[in-house]
Every structure is written in C-alpha cells, then in structure tokens.
JSON list of C-alpha atoms in Angstrom, two decimals:
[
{"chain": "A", "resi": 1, "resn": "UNK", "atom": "CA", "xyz": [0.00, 0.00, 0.00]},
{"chain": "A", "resi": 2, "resn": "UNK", "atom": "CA", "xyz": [2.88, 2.40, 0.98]},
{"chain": "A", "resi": 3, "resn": "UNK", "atom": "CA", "xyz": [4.80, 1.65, -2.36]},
{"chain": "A", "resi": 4, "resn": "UNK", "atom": "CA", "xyz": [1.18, 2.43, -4.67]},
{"chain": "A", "resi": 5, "resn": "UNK", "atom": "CA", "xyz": [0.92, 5.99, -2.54]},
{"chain": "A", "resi": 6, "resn": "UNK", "atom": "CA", "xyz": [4.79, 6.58, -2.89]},
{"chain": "A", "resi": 7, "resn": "UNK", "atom": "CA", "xyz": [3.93, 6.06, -6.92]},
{"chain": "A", "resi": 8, "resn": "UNK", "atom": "CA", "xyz": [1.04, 8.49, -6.90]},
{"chain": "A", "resi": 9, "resn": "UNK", "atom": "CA", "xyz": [2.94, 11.14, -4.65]},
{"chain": "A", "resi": 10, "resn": "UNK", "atom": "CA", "xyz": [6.19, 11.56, -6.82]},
{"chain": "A", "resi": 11, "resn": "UNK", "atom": "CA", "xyz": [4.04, 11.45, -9.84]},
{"chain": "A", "resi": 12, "resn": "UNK", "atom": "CA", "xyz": [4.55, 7.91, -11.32]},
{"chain": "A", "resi": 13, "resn": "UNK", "atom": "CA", "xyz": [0.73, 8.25, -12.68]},
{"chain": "A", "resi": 14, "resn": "UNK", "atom": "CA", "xyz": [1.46, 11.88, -14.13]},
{"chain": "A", "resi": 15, "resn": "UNK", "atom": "CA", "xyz": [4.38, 10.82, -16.17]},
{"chain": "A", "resi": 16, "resn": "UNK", "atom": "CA", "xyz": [2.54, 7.37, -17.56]},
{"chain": "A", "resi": 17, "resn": "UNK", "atom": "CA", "xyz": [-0.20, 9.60, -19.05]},
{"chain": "A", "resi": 18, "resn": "UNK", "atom": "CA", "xyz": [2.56, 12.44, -20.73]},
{"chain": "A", "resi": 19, "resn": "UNK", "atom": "CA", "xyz": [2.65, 10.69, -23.74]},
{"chain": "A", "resi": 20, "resn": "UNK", "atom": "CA", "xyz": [-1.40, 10.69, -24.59]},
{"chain": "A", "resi": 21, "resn": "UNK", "atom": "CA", "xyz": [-1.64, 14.55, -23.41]},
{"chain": "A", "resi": 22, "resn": "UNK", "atom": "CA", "xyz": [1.09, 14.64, -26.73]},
{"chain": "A", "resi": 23, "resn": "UNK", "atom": "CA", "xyz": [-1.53, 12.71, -28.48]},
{"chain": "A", "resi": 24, "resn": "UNK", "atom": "CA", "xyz": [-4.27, 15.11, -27.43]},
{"chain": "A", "resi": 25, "resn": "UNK", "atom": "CA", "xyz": [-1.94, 17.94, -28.64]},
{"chain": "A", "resi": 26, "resn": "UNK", "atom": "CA", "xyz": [-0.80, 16.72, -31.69]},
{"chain": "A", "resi": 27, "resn": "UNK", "atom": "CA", "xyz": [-4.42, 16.21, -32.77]},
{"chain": "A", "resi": 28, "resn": "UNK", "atom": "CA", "xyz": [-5.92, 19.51, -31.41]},
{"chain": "A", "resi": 29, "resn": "UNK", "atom": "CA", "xyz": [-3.19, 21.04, -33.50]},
{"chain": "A", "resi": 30, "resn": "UNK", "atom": "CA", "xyz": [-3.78, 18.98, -36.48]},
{"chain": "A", "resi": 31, "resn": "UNK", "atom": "CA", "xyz": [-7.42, 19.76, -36.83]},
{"chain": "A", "resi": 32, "resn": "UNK", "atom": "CA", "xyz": [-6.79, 23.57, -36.36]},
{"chain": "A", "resi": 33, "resn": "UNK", "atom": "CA", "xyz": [-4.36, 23.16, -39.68]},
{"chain": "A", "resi": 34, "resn": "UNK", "atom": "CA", "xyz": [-7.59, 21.10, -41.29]},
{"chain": "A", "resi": 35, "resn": "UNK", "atom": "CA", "xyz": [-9.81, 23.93, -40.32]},
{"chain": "A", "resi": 36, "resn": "UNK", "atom": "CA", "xyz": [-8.23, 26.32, -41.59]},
{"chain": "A", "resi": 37, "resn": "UNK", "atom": "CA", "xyz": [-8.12, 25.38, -44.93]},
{"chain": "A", "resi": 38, "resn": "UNK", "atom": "CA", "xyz": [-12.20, 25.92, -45.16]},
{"chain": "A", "resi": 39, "resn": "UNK", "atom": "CA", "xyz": [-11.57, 29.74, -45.71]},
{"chain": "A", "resi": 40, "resn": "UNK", "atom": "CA", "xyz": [-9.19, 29.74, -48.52]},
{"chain": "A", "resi": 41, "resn": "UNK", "atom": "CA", "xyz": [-10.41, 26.49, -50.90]},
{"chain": "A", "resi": 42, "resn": "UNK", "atom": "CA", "xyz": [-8.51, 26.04, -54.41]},
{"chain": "A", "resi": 43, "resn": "UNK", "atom": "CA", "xyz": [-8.63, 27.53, -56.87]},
{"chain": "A", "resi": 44, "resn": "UNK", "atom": "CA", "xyz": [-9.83, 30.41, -55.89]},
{"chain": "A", "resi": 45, "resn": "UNK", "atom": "CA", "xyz": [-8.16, 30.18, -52.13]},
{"chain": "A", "resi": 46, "resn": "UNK", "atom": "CA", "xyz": [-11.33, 33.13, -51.89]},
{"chain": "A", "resi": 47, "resn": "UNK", "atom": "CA", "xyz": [-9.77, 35.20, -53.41]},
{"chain": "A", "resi": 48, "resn": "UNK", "atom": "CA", "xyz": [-11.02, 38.28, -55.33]},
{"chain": "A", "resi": 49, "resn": "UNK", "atom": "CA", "xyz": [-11.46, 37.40, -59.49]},
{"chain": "A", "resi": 50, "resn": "UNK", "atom": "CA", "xyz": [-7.97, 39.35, -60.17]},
{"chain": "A", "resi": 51, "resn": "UNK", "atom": "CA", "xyz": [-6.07, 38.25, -56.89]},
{"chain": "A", "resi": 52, "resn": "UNK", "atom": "CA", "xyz": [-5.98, 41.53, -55.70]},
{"chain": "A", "resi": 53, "resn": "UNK", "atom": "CA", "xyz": [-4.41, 41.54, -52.05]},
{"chain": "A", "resi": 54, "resn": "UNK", "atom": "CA", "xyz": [-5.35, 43.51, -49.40]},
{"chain": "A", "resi": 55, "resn": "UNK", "atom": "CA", "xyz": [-2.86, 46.78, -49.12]},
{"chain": "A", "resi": 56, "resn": "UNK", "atom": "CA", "xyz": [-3.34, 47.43, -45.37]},
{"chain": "A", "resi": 57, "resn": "UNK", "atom": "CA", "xyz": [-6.09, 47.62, -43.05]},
{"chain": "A", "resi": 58, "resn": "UNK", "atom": "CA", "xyz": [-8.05, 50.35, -45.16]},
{"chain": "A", "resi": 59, "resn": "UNK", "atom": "CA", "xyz": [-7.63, 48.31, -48.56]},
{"chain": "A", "resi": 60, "resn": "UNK", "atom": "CA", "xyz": [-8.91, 44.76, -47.31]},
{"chain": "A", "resi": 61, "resn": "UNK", "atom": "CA", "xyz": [-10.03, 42.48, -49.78]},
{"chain": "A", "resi": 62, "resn": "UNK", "atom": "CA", "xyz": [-10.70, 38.77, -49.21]},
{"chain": "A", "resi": 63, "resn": "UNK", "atom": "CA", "xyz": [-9.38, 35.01, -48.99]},
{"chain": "A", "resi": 64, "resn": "UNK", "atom": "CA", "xyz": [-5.90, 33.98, -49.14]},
{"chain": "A", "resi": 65, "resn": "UNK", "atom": "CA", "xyz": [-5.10, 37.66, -51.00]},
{"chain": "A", "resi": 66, "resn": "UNK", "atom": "CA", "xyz": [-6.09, 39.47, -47.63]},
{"chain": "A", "resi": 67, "resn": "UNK", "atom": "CA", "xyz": [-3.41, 37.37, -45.38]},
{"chain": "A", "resi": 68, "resn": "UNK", "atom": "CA", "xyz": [-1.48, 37.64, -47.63]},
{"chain": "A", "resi": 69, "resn": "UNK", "atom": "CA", "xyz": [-0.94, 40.87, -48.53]},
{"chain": "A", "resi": 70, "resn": "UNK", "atom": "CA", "xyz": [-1.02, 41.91, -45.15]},
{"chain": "A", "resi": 71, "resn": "UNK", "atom": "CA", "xyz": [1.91, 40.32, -44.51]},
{"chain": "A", "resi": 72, "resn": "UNK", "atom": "CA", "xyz": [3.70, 42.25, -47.47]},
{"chain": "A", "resi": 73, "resn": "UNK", "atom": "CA", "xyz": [2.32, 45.16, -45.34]},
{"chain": "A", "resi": 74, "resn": "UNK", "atom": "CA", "xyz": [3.13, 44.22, -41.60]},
{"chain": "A", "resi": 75, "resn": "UNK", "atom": "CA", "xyz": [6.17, 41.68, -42.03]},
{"chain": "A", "resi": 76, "resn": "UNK", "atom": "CA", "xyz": [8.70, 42.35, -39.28]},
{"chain": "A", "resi": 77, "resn": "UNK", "atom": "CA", "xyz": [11.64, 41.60, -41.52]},
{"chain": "A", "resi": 78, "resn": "UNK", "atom": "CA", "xyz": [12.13, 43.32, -44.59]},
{"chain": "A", "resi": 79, "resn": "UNK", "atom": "CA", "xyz": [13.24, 41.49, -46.98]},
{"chain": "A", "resi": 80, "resn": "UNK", "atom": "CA", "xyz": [10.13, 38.61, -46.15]},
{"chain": "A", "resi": 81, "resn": "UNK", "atom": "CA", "xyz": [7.58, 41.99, -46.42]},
{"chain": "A", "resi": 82, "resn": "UNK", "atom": "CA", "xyz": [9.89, 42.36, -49.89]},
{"chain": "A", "resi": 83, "resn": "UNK", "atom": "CA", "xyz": [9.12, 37.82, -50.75]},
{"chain": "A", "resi": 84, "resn": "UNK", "atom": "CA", "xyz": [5.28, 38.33, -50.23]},
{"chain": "A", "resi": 85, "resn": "UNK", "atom": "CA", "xyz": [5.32, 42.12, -51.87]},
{"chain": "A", "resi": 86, "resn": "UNK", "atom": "CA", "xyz": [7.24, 40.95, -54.80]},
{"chain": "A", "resi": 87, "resn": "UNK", "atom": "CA", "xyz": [7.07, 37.23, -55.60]},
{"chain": "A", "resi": 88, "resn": "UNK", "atom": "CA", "xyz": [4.09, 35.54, -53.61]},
{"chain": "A", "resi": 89, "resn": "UNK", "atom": "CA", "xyz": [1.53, 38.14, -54.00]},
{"chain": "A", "resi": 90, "resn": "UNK", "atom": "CA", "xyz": [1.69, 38.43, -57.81]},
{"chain": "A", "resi": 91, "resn": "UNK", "atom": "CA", "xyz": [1.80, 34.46, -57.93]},
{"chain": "A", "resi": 92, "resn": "UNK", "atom": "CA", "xyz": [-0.97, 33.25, -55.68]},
{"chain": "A", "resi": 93, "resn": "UNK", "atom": "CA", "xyz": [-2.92, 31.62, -58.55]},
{"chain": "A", "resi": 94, "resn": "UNK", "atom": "CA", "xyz": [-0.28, 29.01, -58.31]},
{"chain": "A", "resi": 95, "resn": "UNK", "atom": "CA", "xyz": [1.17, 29.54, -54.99]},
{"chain": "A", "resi": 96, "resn": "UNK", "atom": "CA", "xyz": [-1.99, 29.47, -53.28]},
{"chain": "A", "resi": 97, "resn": "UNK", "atom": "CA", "xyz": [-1.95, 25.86, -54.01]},
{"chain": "A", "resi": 98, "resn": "UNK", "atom": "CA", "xyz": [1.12, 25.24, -52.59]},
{"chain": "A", "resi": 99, "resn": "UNK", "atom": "CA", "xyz": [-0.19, 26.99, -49.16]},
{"chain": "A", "resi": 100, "resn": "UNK", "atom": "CA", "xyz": [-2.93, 24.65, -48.76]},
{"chain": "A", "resi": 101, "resn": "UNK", "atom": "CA", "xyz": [-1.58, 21.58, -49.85]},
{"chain": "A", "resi": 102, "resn": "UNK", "atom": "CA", "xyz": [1.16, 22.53, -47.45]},
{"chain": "A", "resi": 103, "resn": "UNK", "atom": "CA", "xyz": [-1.17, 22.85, -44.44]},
{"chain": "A", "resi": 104, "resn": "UNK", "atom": "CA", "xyz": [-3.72, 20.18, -45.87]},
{"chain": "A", "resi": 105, "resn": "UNK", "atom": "CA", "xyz": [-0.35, 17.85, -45.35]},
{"chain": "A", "resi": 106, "resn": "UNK", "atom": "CA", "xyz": [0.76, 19.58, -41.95]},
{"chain": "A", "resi": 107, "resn": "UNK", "atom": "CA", "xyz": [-2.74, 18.49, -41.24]},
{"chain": "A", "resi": 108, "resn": "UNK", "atom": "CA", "xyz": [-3.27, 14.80, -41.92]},
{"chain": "A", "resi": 109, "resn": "UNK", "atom": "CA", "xyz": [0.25, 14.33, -40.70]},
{"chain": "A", "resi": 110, "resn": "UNK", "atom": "CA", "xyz": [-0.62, 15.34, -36.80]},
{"chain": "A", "resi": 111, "resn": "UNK", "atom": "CA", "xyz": [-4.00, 13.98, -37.42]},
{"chain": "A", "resi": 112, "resn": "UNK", "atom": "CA", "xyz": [-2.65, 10.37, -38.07]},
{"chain": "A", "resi": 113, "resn": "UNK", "atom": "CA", "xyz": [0.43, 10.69, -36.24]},
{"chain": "A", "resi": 114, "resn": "UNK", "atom": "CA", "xyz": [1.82, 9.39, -39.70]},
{"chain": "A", "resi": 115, "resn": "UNK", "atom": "CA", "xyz": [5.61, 11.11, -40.25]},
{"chain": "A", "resi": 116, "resn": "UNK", "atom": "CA", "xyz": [4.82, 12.93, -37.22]},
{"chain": "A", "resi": 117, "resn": "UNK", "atom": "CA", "xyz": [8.26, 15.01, -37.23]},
{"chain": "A", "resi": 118, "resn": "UNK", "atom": "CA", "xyz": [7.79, 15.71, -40.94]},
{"chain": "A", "resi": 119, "resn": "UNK", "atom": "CA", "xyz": [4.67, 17.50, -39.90]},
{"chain": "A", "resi": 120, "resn": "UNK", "atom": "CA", "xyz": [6.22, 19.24, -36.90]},
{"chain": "A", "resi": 121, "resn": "UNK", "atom": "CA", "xyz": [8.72, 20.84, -39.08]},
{"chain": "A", "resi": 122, "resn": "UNK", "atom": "CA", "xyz": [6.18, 21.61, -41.81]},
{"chain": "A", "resi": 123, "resn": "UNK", "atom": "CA", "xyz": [3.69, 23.36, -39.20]},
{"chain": "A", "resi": 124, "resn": "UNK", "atom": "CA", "xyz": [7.37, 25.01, -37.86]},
{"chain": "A", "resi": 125, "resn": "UNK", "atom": "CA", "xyz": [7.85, 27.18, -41.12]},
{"chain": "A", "resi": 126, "resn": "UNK", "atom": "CA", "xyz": [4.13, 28.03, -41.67]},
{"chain": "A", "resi": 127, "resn": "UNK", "atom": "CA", "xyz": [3.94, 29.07, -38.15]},
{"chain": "A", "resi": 128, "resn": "UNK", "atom": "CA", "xyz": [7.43, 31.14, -38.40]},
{"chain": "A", "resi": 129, "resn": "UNK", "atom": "CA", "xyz": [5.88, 32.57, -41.64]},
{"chain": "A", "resi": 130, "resn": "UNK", "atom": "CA", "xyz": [2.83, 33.19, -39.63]},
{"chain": "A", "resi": 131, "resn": "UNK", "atom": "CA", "xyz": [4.52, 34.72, -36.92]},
{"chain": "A", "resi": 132, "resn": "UNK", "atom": "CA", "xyz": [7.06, 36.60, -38.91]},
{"chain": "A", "resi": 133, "resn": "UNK", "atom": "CA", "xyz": [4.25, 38.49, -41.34]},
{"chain": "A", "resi": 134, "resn": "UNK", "atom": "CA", "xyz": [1.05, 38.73, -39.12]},
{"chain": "A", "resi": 135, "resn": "UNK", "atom": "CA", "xyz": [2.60, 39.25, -35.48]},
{"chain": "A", "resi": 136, "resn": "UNK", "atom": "CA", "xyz": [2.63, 43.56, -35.62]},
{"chain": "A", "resi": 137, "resn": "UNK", "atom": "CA", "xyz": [-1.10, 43.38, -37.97]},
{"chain": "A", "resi": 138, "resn": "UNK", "atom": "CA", "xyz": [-3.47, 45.45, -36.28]},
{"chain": "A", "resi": 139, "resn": "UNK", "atom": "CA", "xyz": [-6.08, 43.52, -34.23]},
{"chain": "A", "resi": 140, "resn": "UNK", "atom": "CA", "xyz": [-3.74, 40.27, -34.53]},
{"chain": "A", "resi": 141, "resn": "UNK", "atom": "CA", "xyz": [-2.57, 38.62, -30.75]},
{"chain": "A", "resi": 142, "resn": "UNK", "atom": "CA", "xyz": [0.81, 38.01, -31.59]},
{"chain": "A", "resi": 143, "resn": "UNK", "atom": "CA", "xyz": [0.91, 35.17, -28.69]},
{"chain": "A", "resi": 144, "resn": "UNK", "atom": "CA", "xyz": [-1.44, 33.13, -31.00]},
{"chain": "A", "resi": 145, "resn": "UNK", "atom": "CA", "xyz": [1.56, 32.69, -33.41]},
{"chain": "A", "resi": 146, "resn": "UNK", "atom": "CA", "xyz": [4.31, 32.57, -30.86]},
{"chain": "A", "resi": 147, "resn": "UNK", "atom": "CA", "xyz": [2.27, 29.87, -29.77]},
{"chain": "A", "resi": 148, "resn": "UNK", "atom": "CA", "xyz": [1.67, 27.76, -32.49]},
{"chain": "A", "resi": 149, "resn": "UNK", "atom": "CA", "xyz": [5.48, 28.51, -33.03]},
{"chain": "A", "resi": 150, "resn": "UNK", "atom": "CA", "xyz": [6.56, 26.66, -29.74]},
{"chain": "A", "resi": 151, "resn": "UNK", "atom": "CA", "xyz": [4.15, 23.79, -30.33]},
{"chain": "A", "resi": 152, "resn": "UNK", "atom": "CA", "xyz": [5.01, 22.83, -34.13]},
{"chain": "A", "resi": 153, "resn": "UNK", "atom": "CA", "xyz": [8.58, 22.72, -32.97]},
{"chain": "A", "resi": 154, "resn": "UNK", "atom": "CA", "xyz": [8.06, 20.66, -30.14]},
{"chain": "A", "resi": 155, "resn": "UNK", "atom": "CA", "xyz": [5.94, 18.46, -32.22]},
{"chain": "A", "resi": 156, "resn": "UNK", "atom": "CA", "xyz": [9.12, 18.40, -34.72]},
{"chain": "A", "resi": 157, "resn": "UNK", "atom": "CA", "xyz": [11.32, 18.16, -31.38]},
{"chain": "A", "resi": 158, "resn": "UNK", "atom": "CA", "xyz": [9.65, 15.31, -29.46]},
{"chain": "A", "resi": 159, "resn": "UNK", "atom": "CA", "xyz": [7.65, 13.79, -32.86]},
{"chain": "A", "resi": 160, "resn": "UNK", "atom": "CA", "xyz": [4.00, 13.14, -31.17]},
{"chain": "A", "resi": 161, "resn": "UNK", "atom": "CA", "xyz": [3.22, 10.31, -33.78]},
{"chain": "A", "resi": 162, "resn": "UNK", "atom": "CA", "xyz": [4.89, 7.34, -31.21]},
{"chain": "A", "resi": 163, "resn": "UNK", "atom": "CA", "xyz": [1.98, 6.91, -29.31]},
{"chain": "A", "resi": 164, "resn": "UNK", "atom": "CA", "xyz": [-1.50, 6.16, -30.84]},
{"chain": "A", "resi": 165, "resn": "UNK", "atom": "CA", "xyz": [-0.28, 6.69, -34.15]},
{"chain": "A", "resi": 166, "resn": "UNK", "atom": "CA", "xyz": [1.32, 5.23, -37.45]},
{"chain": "A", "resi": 167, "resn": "UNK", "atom": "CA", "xyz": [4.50, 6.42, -36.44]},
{"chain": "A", "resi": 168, "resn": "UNK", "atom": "CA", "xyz": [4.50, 3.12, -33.74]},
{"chain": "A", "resi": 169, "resn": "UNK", "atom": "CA", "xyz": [3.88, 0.84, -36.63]},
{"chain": "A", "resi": 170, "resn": "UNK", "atom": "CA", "xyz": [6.34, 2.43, -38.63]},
{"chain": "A", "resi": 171, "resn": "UNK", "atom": "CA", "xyz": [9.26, 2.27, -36.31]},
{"chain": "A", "resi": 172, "resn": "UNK", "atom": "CA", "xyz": [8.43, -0.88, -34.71]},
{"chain": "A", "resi": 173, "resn": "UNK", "atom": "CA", "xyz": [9.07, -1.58, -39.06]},
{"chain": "A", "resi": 174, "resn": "UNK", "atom": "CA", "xyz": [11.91, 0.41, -39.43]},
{"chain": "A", "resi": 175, "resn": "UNK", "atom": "CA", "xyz": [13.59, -1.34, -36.04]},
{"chain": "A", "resi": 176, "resn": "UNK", "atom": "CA", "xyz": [12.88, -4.84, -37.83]},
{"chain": "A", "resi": 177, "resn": "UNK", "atom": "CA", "xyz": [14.59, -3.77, -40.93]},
{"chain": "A", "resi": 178, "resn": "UNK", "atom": "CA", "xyz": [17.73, -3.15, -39.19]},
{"chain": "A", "resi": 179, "resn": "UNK", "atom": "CA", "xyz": [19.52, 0.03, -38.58]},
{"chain": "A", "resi": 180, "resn": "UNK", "atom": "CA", "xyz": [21.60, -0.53, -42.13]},
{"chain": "A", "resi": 181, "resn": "UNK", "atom": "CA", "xyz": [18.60, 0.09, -43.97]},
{"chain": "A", "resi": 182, "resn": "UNK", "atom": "CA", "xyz": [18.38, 3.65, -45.68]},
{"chain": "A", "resi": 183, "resn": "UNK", "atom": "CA", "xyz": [14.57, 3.31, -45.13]},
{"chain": "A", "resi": 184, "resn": "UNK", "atom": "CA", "xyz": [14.97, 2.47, -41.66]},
{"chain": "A", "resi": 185, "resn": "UNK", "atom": "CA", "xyz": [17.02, 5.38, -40.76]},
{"chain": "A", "resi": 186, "resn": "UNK", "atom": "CA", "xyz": [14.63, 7.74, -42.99]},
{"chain": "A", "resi": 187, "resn": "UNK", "atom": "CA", "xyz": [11.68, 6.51, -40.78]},
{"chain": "A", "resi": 188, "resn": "UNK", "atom": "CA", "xyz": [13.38, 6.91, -37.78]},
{"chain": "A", "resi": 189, "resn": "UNK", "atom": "CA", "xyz": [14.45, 10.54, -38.71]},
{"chain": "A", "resi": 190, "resn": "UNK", "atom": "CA", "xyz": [10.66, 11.49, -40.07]},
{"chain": "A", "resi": 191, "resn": "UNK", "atom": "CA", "xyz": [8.54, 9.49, -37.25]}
]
C-alpha cells in the first residue's frame, strides 16, 4: 500500500499519461491546420477574381489575397515583407496551391500521427511565416503565433506520432529492418 501511494505522490501516474496529453496535442493542433483550410479552398483560395491583395487595413479584400498581402504590409523583416510584396503576392494563382496543400499535409500528418516530425517541421515554417508576417497586424494577438510557433517545434522536437499513431507501426518496421537500412534510418528521422 505504501509503495502504490509513494507512486502516486512523486508522480509515477502523471508521467505514464505524458505521452497521450502529446496525443491530445498533436491532434488539437492537427485539426486547427484542417480547419483552416475551409476559408481559402482552391482555386480560388477566396480570393477576389484578379487576386488583388489587401494593401493594409483600409484596402482589405478577401481570402488567401487578404493574409497575404497583409503580410507584405506588416512583415517584421524586410526582406520577407519584400518575398510576399514581390514574388508571392503576384503568384498566388499558383502559390496558393502550394499553401494549402502545405497545411492540408501539416494536417493529416498530426491527425494520423503518420511522419509525425515531418509535420512538426512543416507546421514550424508556416507558423514562423505566420509569426514573422502577421505578429505587428493590427487587431492580430501576436501570442497566437508565438504559440503555435513553440508547439510545431516541439511536435518536430519530441515527434507526437509514437503513441496512438502510425508512427508506432512504422518504427516498430523500421527497427525490424535493421539500422543498415536507408529506409529504416529515414523513418526513424521522419517518425
């Protein structure tokens, strides 16, 4: 009796449930990338008929256009206000598609737990990008970013796809195929 109180005092029960509060996180997170690919569906991504982007908080227009050009507007660096202004914005027809395939992937891959660190690191540079453009926008909270920043790279830090995902299977694979295998050590790196 002393030894199952001695367990439950020092937190023995705490540390045996860590893992599934990962799980809860990693699929919380997961379906907030999924959501938020509602607003800006291909082909469109909502935008307006001639991809006009928004020009500050005056000039708003709508979709993917209005994110986006507010973060050619309210960047903290430079040179990214200078990507979006110069490259991005004029492009979204096309690189719309690579946004939301991009998060559509992010995702399914916290979702499943399926290449779990793959989609930590993927989240990582939307969130930075996030971060980066949106941060100083009027009406934005900057801690939402910051946020989503620290999570994504824990998720690519501490991959959450080991427990109650197909990142178990996968390694449990990769392990059987022997630590020689290119594969193996590709799974082992991505799960």
């Amino acid at each position: 009796m002393a030894d199952k109180l001695s367990m439950m005092g020092n937190g023995f029960w705490l540390d045996r449930l860590a893992p599934y509060g990962m799980v809860l996180a990693r699929v919380i997170i997961g379906y907030l990338w999924y959501d938020q690919l509602d607003w800006k569906m291909p082909p469109t991504f909502a935008c307006p008929p001639d991809f006009a982007v928004s020009t500050g908080p005056d000039a708003r227009t709508s979709g993917l256009c209005d994110w986006s050009g507010l973060v050619a507007v309210y960047s903290k660096i430079p040179a990214h206000a200078a990507l979006f202004r110069d490259f991005i914005n004029p492009n979204l027809s096309w690189i719309g598609w690579i946004v939301w395939i991009a998060e559509a992937l992010t995702a399914a891959l916290l979702i499943l737990g399926l290449l779990s660190r793959l989609g930590g690191f993927l989240g990582l540079v939307q969130a930075v990008n996030l971060y980066i453009g949106l941060a100083a926008a009027p009406m934005e909270w900057p801690w939402s970013y910051g946020q989503l920043v620290v999570l994504q790279m824990i998720f690519f830090f501490i991959p959450p796809g080991r427990t109650l995902g197909i990142d178990a299977w996968l390694r449990s694979r990769a392990a059987a195929a022997g630590e020689d295998s290119r594969l193996a050590r590709f799974l082992n790196w991505v799960t």
